[in-house]
Protein backbone atom coordinates (compact mmCIF):
# COMPACT_ATOMS: atom_id res chain seq x y z
CA MET A 1 -2.97 15.93 -15.50
CA ASP A 2 -0.90 15.94 -18.74
CA PHE A 3 -0.36 12.26 -19.51
CA SER A 4 1.98 13.08 -22.19
CA THR A 5 4.51 14.33 -19.46
CA SER A 6 4.21 11.15 -17.32
CA PRO A 7 6.57 8.65 -18.98
CA LEU A 8 5.54 4.97 -18.49
CA ILE A 9 7.66 2.55 -16.85
CA ARG A 10 6.81 -0.57 -18.95
CA ILE A 11 7.32 -4.07 -17.59
CA PRO A 12 9.99 -5.49 -19.68
CA VAL A 13 9.37 -8.61 -21.86
CA LEU A 14 11.32 -11.48 -20.06
CA LYS A 15 12.78 -14.11 -22.08
CA SER A 16 12.94 -17.60 -20.46
CA ALA A 17 15.75 -18.41 -18.35
CA SER A 18 16.68 -21.64 -16.58
CA SER A 19 16.08 -19.85 -13.05
CA PRO A 20 14.01 -16.69 -12.66
CA ASP A 21 17.00 -15.42 -10.55
CA ALA A 22 19.14 -15.55 -13.76
CA LEU A 23 16.88 -13.00 -15.45
CA PRO A 24 18.34 -9.43 -15.59
CA LEU A 25 17.07 -6.41 -13.36
CA PHE A 26 15.98 -3.16 -14.94
CA GLN A 27 16.89 0.17 -13.10
CA THR A 28 14.67 3.09 -12.96
CA ARG A 29 16.08 6.28 -11.92
CA CYS A 30 14.60 9.29 -9.89
CA PRO A 31 14.02 11.86 -9.26
CA CYS A 32 11.49 12.34 -12.04
CA ARG A 33 9.57 15.49 -12.18
CA GLN A 34 6.00 13.86 -13.01
CA PRO A 35 4.38 10.70 -11.59
CA ARG A 36 5.49 7.50 -13.40
CA PRO A 37 2.82 4.91 -13.81
CA ILE A 38 4.02 1.13 -14.20
CA VAL A 39 2.15 -0.60 -16.71
CA ASP A 40 2.11 -4.25 -18.03
CA GLN A 41 2.34 -5.49 -21.48
CA SER A 42 -1.31 -5.03 -22.00
CA GLY A 43 -1.19 -1.39 -20.72
CA LEU A 44 -2.89 -1.97 -17.29
CA ILE A 45 -1.59 0.28 -14.71
CA ILE A 46 -0.22 -2.00 -11.78
CA GLY A 47 1.75 0.53 -9.80
CA CYS A 48 2.85 4.08 -9.79
CA ILE A 49 5.67 6.31 -8.50
CA VAL A 50 4.52 9.54 -7.20
CA THR A 51 6.71 12.52 -6.85
CA PRO A 52 6.48 14.92 -3.94
CA PRO A 53 3.99 17.81 -4.30
CA ASP A 54 5.32 20.84 -5.64
CA ASN A 55 4.58 22.77 -2.49
CA PRO A 56 7.15 24.06 -0.11
CA SER A 57 4.98 23.09 2.93
CA TYR A 58 5.28 19.50 1.77
CA GLY A 59 9.20 19.45 2.03
CA ARG A 60 8.90 20.96 5.49
CA ASP A 61 6.13 18.86 6.88
CA ALA A 62 7.94 15.63 5.56
CA GLN A 63 10.95 16.69 7.22
CA GLU A 64 9.21 17.30 10.55
CA LEU A 65 7.76 13.69 10.25
CA LEU A 66 11.14 12.42 9.71
CA ASP A 67 12.39 14.17 12.81
CA ILE A 68 9.57 12.86 14.68
CA PHE A 69 10.49 9.22 13.45
CA VAL A 70 14.04 9.78 14.50
CA GLU A 71 13.19 10.74 17.89
CA GLU A 72 10.46 8.04 18.47
CA SER A 73 12.80 5.31 16.94
CA GLU A 74 15.00 5.59 20.17
CA SER A 75 12.10 4.26 22.22
CA ASP A 76 12.62 0.96 24.22
CA ALA A 77 9.05 0.14 24.27
CA PHE A 78 9.15 -1.91 21.20
CA SER A 79 8.33 -5.81 21.63
CA SER A 80 10.22 -8.45 20.17
CA GLY A 81 7.61 -9.03 17.53
CA GLU A 82 7.84 -5.32 16.54
CA LEU A 83 11.86 -5.57 16.32
CA ARG A 84 11.94 -8.80 14.26
CA HIS A 85 9.36 -9.83 11.92
CA LYS A 86 9.13 -11.20 8.15
CA ARG A 87 9.77 -7.80 6.63
CA GLY A 88 13.29 -7.46 8.49
CA ASP A 89 15.03 -6.44 11.59
CA PHE A 90 13.83 -2.99 12.25
CA PRO A 91 11.05 -1.47 14.50
CA ALA A 92 7.54 -1.39 13.02
CA VAL A 93 4.45 0.07 14.55
CA ASN A 94 0.87 -0.79 13.02
CA PHE A 95 -2.08 1.19 13.84
CA GLY A 96 -5.51 1.94 12.91
CA TRP A 97 -7.86 -0.99 12.45
CA THR A 98 -8.14 -4.46 10.66
CA LEU A 99 -9.70 -7.80 10.72
CA PRO A 100 -7.04 -10.32 11.62
CA ASN A 101 -7.33 -13.96 10.88
CA GLY A 102 -9.67 -15.74 13.41
CA PHE A 103 -11.53 -12.64 14.79
CA GLN A 104 -15.30 -12.33 14.19
CA HIS A 105 -15.25 -8.78 13.59
CA PRO A 106 -12.79 -5.79 12.84
CA ILE A 107 -10.72 -4.36 15.85
CA ASN A 108 -8.61 -1.46 16.59
CA LEU A 109 -4.98 -2.46 16.65
CA SER A 110 -3.56 -2.31 20.31
CA ASP A 111 -1.55 0.66 20.94
CA SER A 112 -1.26 1.00 24.85
CA ARG A 113 2.59 0.96 24.79
CA HIS A 114 2.85 3.31 21.79
CA ARG A 115 -0.18 5.51 22.34
CA ALA A 116 1.70 8.68 22.84
CA LYS A 117 3.92 7.93 19.74
CA ILE A 118 1.02 7.18 17.52
CA SER A 119 -0.79 10.37 18.68
CA ARG A 120 2.20 12.58 18.11
CA ILE A 121 2.70 10.99 14.51
CA CYS A 122 -0.99 11.15 13.56
CA GLN A 123 -1.28 14.94 14.73
CA SER A 124 1.66 16.15 12.68
CA PRO A 125 1.12 17.92 9.55
CA GLY A 126 3.49 15.62 7.60
CA PHE A 127 1.54 12.51 8.48
CA ARG A 128 -1.65 14.27 7.18
CA GLN A 129 0.01 15.44 3.98
CA ILE A 130 1.61 12.05 3.38
CA SER A 131 -1.67 10.24 3.96
CA GLY A 132 -3.42 12.69 1.55
CA VAL A 133 -0.69 12.07 -1.14
CA GLN A 134 -1.15 8.50 -0.88
CA ASN A 135 -4.84 8.47 -1.04
CA GLY A 136 -4.90 10.89 -3.86
CA ALA A 137 -2.62 8.89 -5.98
CA PHE A 138 -4.39 5.68 -5.41
CA ALA A 139 -7.77 7.37 -6.38
CA PHE A 140 -6.16 8.96 -9.55
CA TRP A 141 -4.08 6.17 -11.07
CA ASN A 142 -6.21 3.21 -9.76
CA PRO A 143 -9.68 4.58 -9.58
CA GLY A 144 -11.57 1.19 -10.02
CA VAL A 145 -9.88 -0.55 -7.02
CA TYR A 146 -10.04 2.62 -4.98
CA ASP A 147 -13.74 3.00 -5.30
CA TYR A 148 -14.01 -0.72 -4.57
CA GLN A 149 -11.98 -0.42 -1.44
CA LYS A 150 -13.37 2.88 -0.11
CA THR A 151 -16.96 1.65 -0.55
CA ARG A 152 -16.30 -1.27 1.54
CA VAL A 153 -14.25 0.49 4.16
CA GLU A 154 -16.92 2.99 4.68
CA GLN A 155 -19.58 0.26 5.07
CA VAL A 156 -17.65 -1.50 7.80
CA LEU A 157 -17.02 1.87 9.53
CA ALA A 158 -20.78 2.55 9.21
CA GLU A 159 -21.87 -0.88 10.86
CA LYS A 160 -23.90 -0.60 13.89
CA SER A 161 -22.32 -3.05 16.39
CA ASP A 162 -21.55 -3.42 19.93
CA ARG A 163 -17.90 -3.43 19.45
CA PRO A 164 -15.79 -0.47 20.15
CA PRO A 165 -15.89 2.30 17.29
CA LEU A 166 -13.05 1.88 14.62
CA ARG A 167 -10.46 4.50 14.71
CA ARG A 168 -9.48 6.05 11.43
CA THR A 169 -6.00 7.35 11.06
CA THR A 170 -7.11 10.35 8.98
CA PRO A 171 -10.73 11.43 8.30
CA LYS A 172 -11.31 10.38 4.68
CA THR A 173 -8.62 7.58 4.11
CA ALA A 174 -9.41 4.50 2.15
CA PHE A 175 -6.80 2.62 4.09
CA PRO A 176 -7.84 1.22 7.42
CA THR A 177 -4.22 0.64 8.57
CA THR A 178 -0.82 2.46 8.74
CA ALA A 179 2.65 1.16 9.39
CA CYS A 180 5.40 3.35 10.60
CA ASN A 181 8.84 1.64 10.11
CA PHE A 182 11.83 3.03 12.13
CA ARG A 183 15.45 3.14 12.09
CA ARG A 184 17.69 1.73 9.19
CA VAL A 185 14.44 0.13 7.26
CA CYS A 186 15.81 -2.80 4.99
CA CYS A 187 12.92 -4.98 4.01
CA CYS A 188 13.54 -8.66 3.30
CA PRO A 189 11.81 -10.06 0.21
CA HIS A 190 8.38 -10.63 1.04
CA ARG A 191 4.67 -10.24 -0.17
CA ASP A 192 1.85 -9.23 2.23
CA THR A 193 -0.29 -12.01 1.70
CA GLN A 194 -2.96 -10.93 4.07
CA ASN A 195 -3.59 -7.65 2.12
CA CYS A 196 -6.13 -7.40 -0.60
CA LEU A 197 -4.71 -9.37 -3.53
CA PHE A 198 -5.60 -6.80 -6.00
CA GLY A 199 -5.26 -3.68 -3.91
CA TRP A 200 -2.41 -1.31 -3.68
CA CYS A 201 -0.30 -0.65 -0.76
CA ALA A 202 1.23 3.13 -0.58
CA ILE A 203 4.67 3.41 0.68
CA THR A 204 6.51 6.66 1.28
CA ALA A 205 10.26 6.83 2.00
CA LEU A 206 11.61 9.28 4.56
CA GLY A 207 15.32 9.75 5.59
CA LYS A 208 18.62 11.26 4.86
CA PHE A 209 20.39 8.83 2.57
CA ASP A 210 21.80 8.90 -1.22
CA HIS A 211 18.91 7.35 -3.17
CA ARG A 212 21.51 6.56 -6.16
CA HIS A 213 23.46 4.23 -3.92
CA GLY A 214 20.79 2.58 -1.43
CA GLY A 215 17.07 2.54 -0.46
CA HIS A 216 16.03 1.09 -3.92
CA LEU A 217 12.90 -0.52 -4.22
CA ILE A 218 12.97 -4.03 -5.88
CA LEU A 219 9.97 -5.49 -7.56
CA TRP A 220 11.20 -9.00 -8.03
CA GLU A 221 8.93 -10.71 -10.53
CA LEU A 222 8.92 -7.50 -12.42
CA LYS A 223 12.52 -7.43 -12.39
CA LEU A 224 12.45 -3.54 -11.71
CA VAL A 225 14.85 -1.86 -9.30
CA ILE A 226 13.45 1.76 -8.49
CA GLU A 227 15.31 4.50 -6.95
CA PHE A 228 13.17 5.86 -4.11
CA PRO A 229 14.28 9.08 -2.55
CA HIS A 230 12.94 10.89 0.68
CA GLY A 231 9.55 12.03 0.26
CA TYR A 232 8.68 10.05 -2.92
CA THR A 233 5.63 7.67 -2.69
CA ILE A 234 5.32 4.19 -4.48
CA LEU A 235 2.18 2.37 -4.88
CA ILE A 236 2.28 -1.51 -5.63
CA PRO A 237 -0.01 -4.55 -5.33
CA SER A 238 2.24 -5.78 -2.33
CA ALA A 239 0.13 -8.90 -1.80
CA THR A 240 1.11 -10.28 -5.37
CA ILE A 241 4.52 -8.93 -6.18
CA THR A 242 7.70 -10.03 -4.15
CA HIS A 243 9.32 -6.67 -2.97
CA LEU A 244 12.25 -5.66 -0.82
CA ASN A 245 14.55 -2.68 -0.47
CA THR A 246 18.36 -2.27 -0.62
CA PRO A 247 20.36 -1.11 2.48
CA VAL A 248 21.52 2.45 2.79
CA ALA A 249 25.13 3.30 4.12
CA ASP A 250 25.89 3.03 7.86
CA ALA A 251 25.74 6.64 8.48
CA GLU A 252 22.40 7.14 6.63
CA ILE A 253 18.84 6.69 7.71
CA ARG A 254 15.88 5.36 5.70
CA MET A 255 12.41 4.87 7.20
CA SER A 256 8.91 4.67 5.86
CA MET A 257 5.36 5.31 6.34
CA THR A 258 2.92 2.86 4.58
CA GLN A 259 -1.02 2.42 4.30
CA TYR A 260 -2.64 -0.89 3.38
CA CYS A 261 -5.97 -2.76 3.53
CA ALA A 262 -6.28 -6.38 4.64
CA GLY A 263 -8.31 -8.79 2.34
CA GLY A 264 -10.46 -9.72 5.34
CA VAL A 265 -11.71 -6.18 5.74
CA LEU A 266 -13.30 -6.28 2.15
CA ARG A 267 -14.59 -9.93 2.59
CA TYR A 268 -16.30 -8.82 5.70
CA ALA A 269 -18.04 -5.97 3.96
CA ASP A 270 -19.10 -8.23 1.09
CA ASN A 271 -20.46 -10.77 3.73
CA LEU A 272 -23.08 -8.14 5.16
CA CYS A 273 -20.53 -7.22 8.03
CA SER A 274 -19.95 -10.99 8.87
CA THR A 275 -16.98 -13.54 8.71
CA ASP A 276 -17.62 -16.45 6.16
CA ARG A 277 -18.86 -18.61 8.98
CA GLY A 278 -21.13 -15.75 10.17
CA LEU A 279 -22.57 -15.45 6.84
CA ARG A 280 -23.25 -19.04 6.38
CA HIS A 281 -25.59 -18.91 9.44
CA LYS A 282 -27.04 -15.48 8.61
CA ASN A 283 -27.57 -15.91 4.70
CA LYS A 284 -26.85 -19.19 3.30
CA ALA A 285 -27.82 -18.27 -0.21
CA LEU A 286 -25.50 -15.21 -0.42
CA TYR A 287 -22.83 -17.31 1.21
CA GLU A 288 -23.02 -19.90 -1.32
CA GLN A 289 -23.18 -17.24 -4.10
CA ASN A 290 -19.99 -15.61 -2.73
CA GLN A 291 -18.20 -18.80 -2.60
CA ALA A 292 -19.06 -19.53 -6.08
CA ASP A 293 -18.17 -16.03 -7.27
CA ARG A 294 -14.47 -16.64 -5.83
CA ASP A 295 -13.28 -18.70 -8.93
CA GLU A 296 -14.05 -15.64 -10.90
CA ARG A 297 -12.74 -13.19 -8.60
CA TRP A 298 -9.50 -12.65 -10.57
CA ARG A 299 -11.40 -11.54 -13.61
CA MET A 300 -13.43 -8.99 -11.52
CA SER A 301 -10.17 -7.66 -10.14
CA LEU A 302 -8.58 -7.30 -13.38
CA GLY A 303 -11.81 -5.29 -14.52
CA LEU A 304 -11.05 -2.83 -12.00
CA LEU A 305 -7.69 -1.80 -13.27
CA SER A 306 -7.15 1.05 -15.73
CA THR A 307 -5.15 1.80 -18.60
CA ILE A 308 -3.73 5.39 -19.34
CA ASP A 309 -6.43 5.60 -22.14
CA ASP A 310 -9.11 4.77 -19.55
CA LEU A 311 -7.88 7.56 -17.43
CA LYS A 312 -7.95 10.17 -20.33
CA LYS A 313 -11.51 9.21 -21.01
CA GLY A 314 -12.77 9.28 -17.47
CA ARG A 315 -13.26 5.49 -17.21
CA ARG A 316 -12.99 3.89 -13.51
CA GLY A 317 -11.62 0.64 -14.57
CA ARG A 318 -12.27 -1.40 -17.62
CA SER A 319 -14.93 -4.12 -18.63
CA VAL A 320 -13.70 -7.81 -18.33
CA ALA A 321 -14.74 -8.36 -21.79
CA ALA A 322 -12.34 -5.53 -23.09
CA ILE A 323 -9.32 -6.98 -21.02
CA PHE A 324 -9.75 -10.57 -22.91
CA GLN A 325 -10.68 -9.34 -26.54
């Protein structure tokens, strides 16, 4: 990667205002020919715009996946909770595995009503290509967090247990869970607070729409408005930044494929494949140590992030001391 050809998106220095809503928005235009990392004022990479691979098969496969999404979006099998939710009024199907609140171990997400739909999507070349792009971009631009997440995901998958085997969406993905969003997707302002707070969520836009006039991704606290064309991928810390997207025209369609990791999955791995309550009974000393470490978890998570200079030198994350010098 020639970093000199990847222009940075620097978070603007925001002057104080009587209301955060009064602060201006800054627009980033696409398409760009190289990935564009989003960096904060200290130089830490906190997100990235990823261009489609320069490969004719990617365009064909992404179009085929869009065609599948269009066909499957006409299904009447969506539940009321899948049609209306905190992210907006559009059908969304989540599959893979996760650890929901209140559960004692990870579970496969129920897919009885959508088994054929999910199987068709997962077997498509477009799904595998996009998953590969999302994972590759995560590993390249945020290697410290990628390693942290991938290691723990593999620990959970390798756990010897009586529970049903957990189902990956693709063989080597670091993301346990995938969401497919159908029809004319327009997300309301939200944060995905169940996701890992310092992890990245990977979003790929699919559709037929004019990206100059609709479908923009807005990162609210950063005051960034980003054009988001079909086939592009954007990675963001979705648990900590309020995000939404603008609507497209009535005659247009915009859908999306997203991969993410719940924070509970990583805690489960850190707890020797137990919940907090289970670890307290299994290993009280480790439970107390983990609880004590939580006050400094934010420092640890910042230490996993990288700067452009770190990536040039092959460093995977930064030392905490370097960040606070």
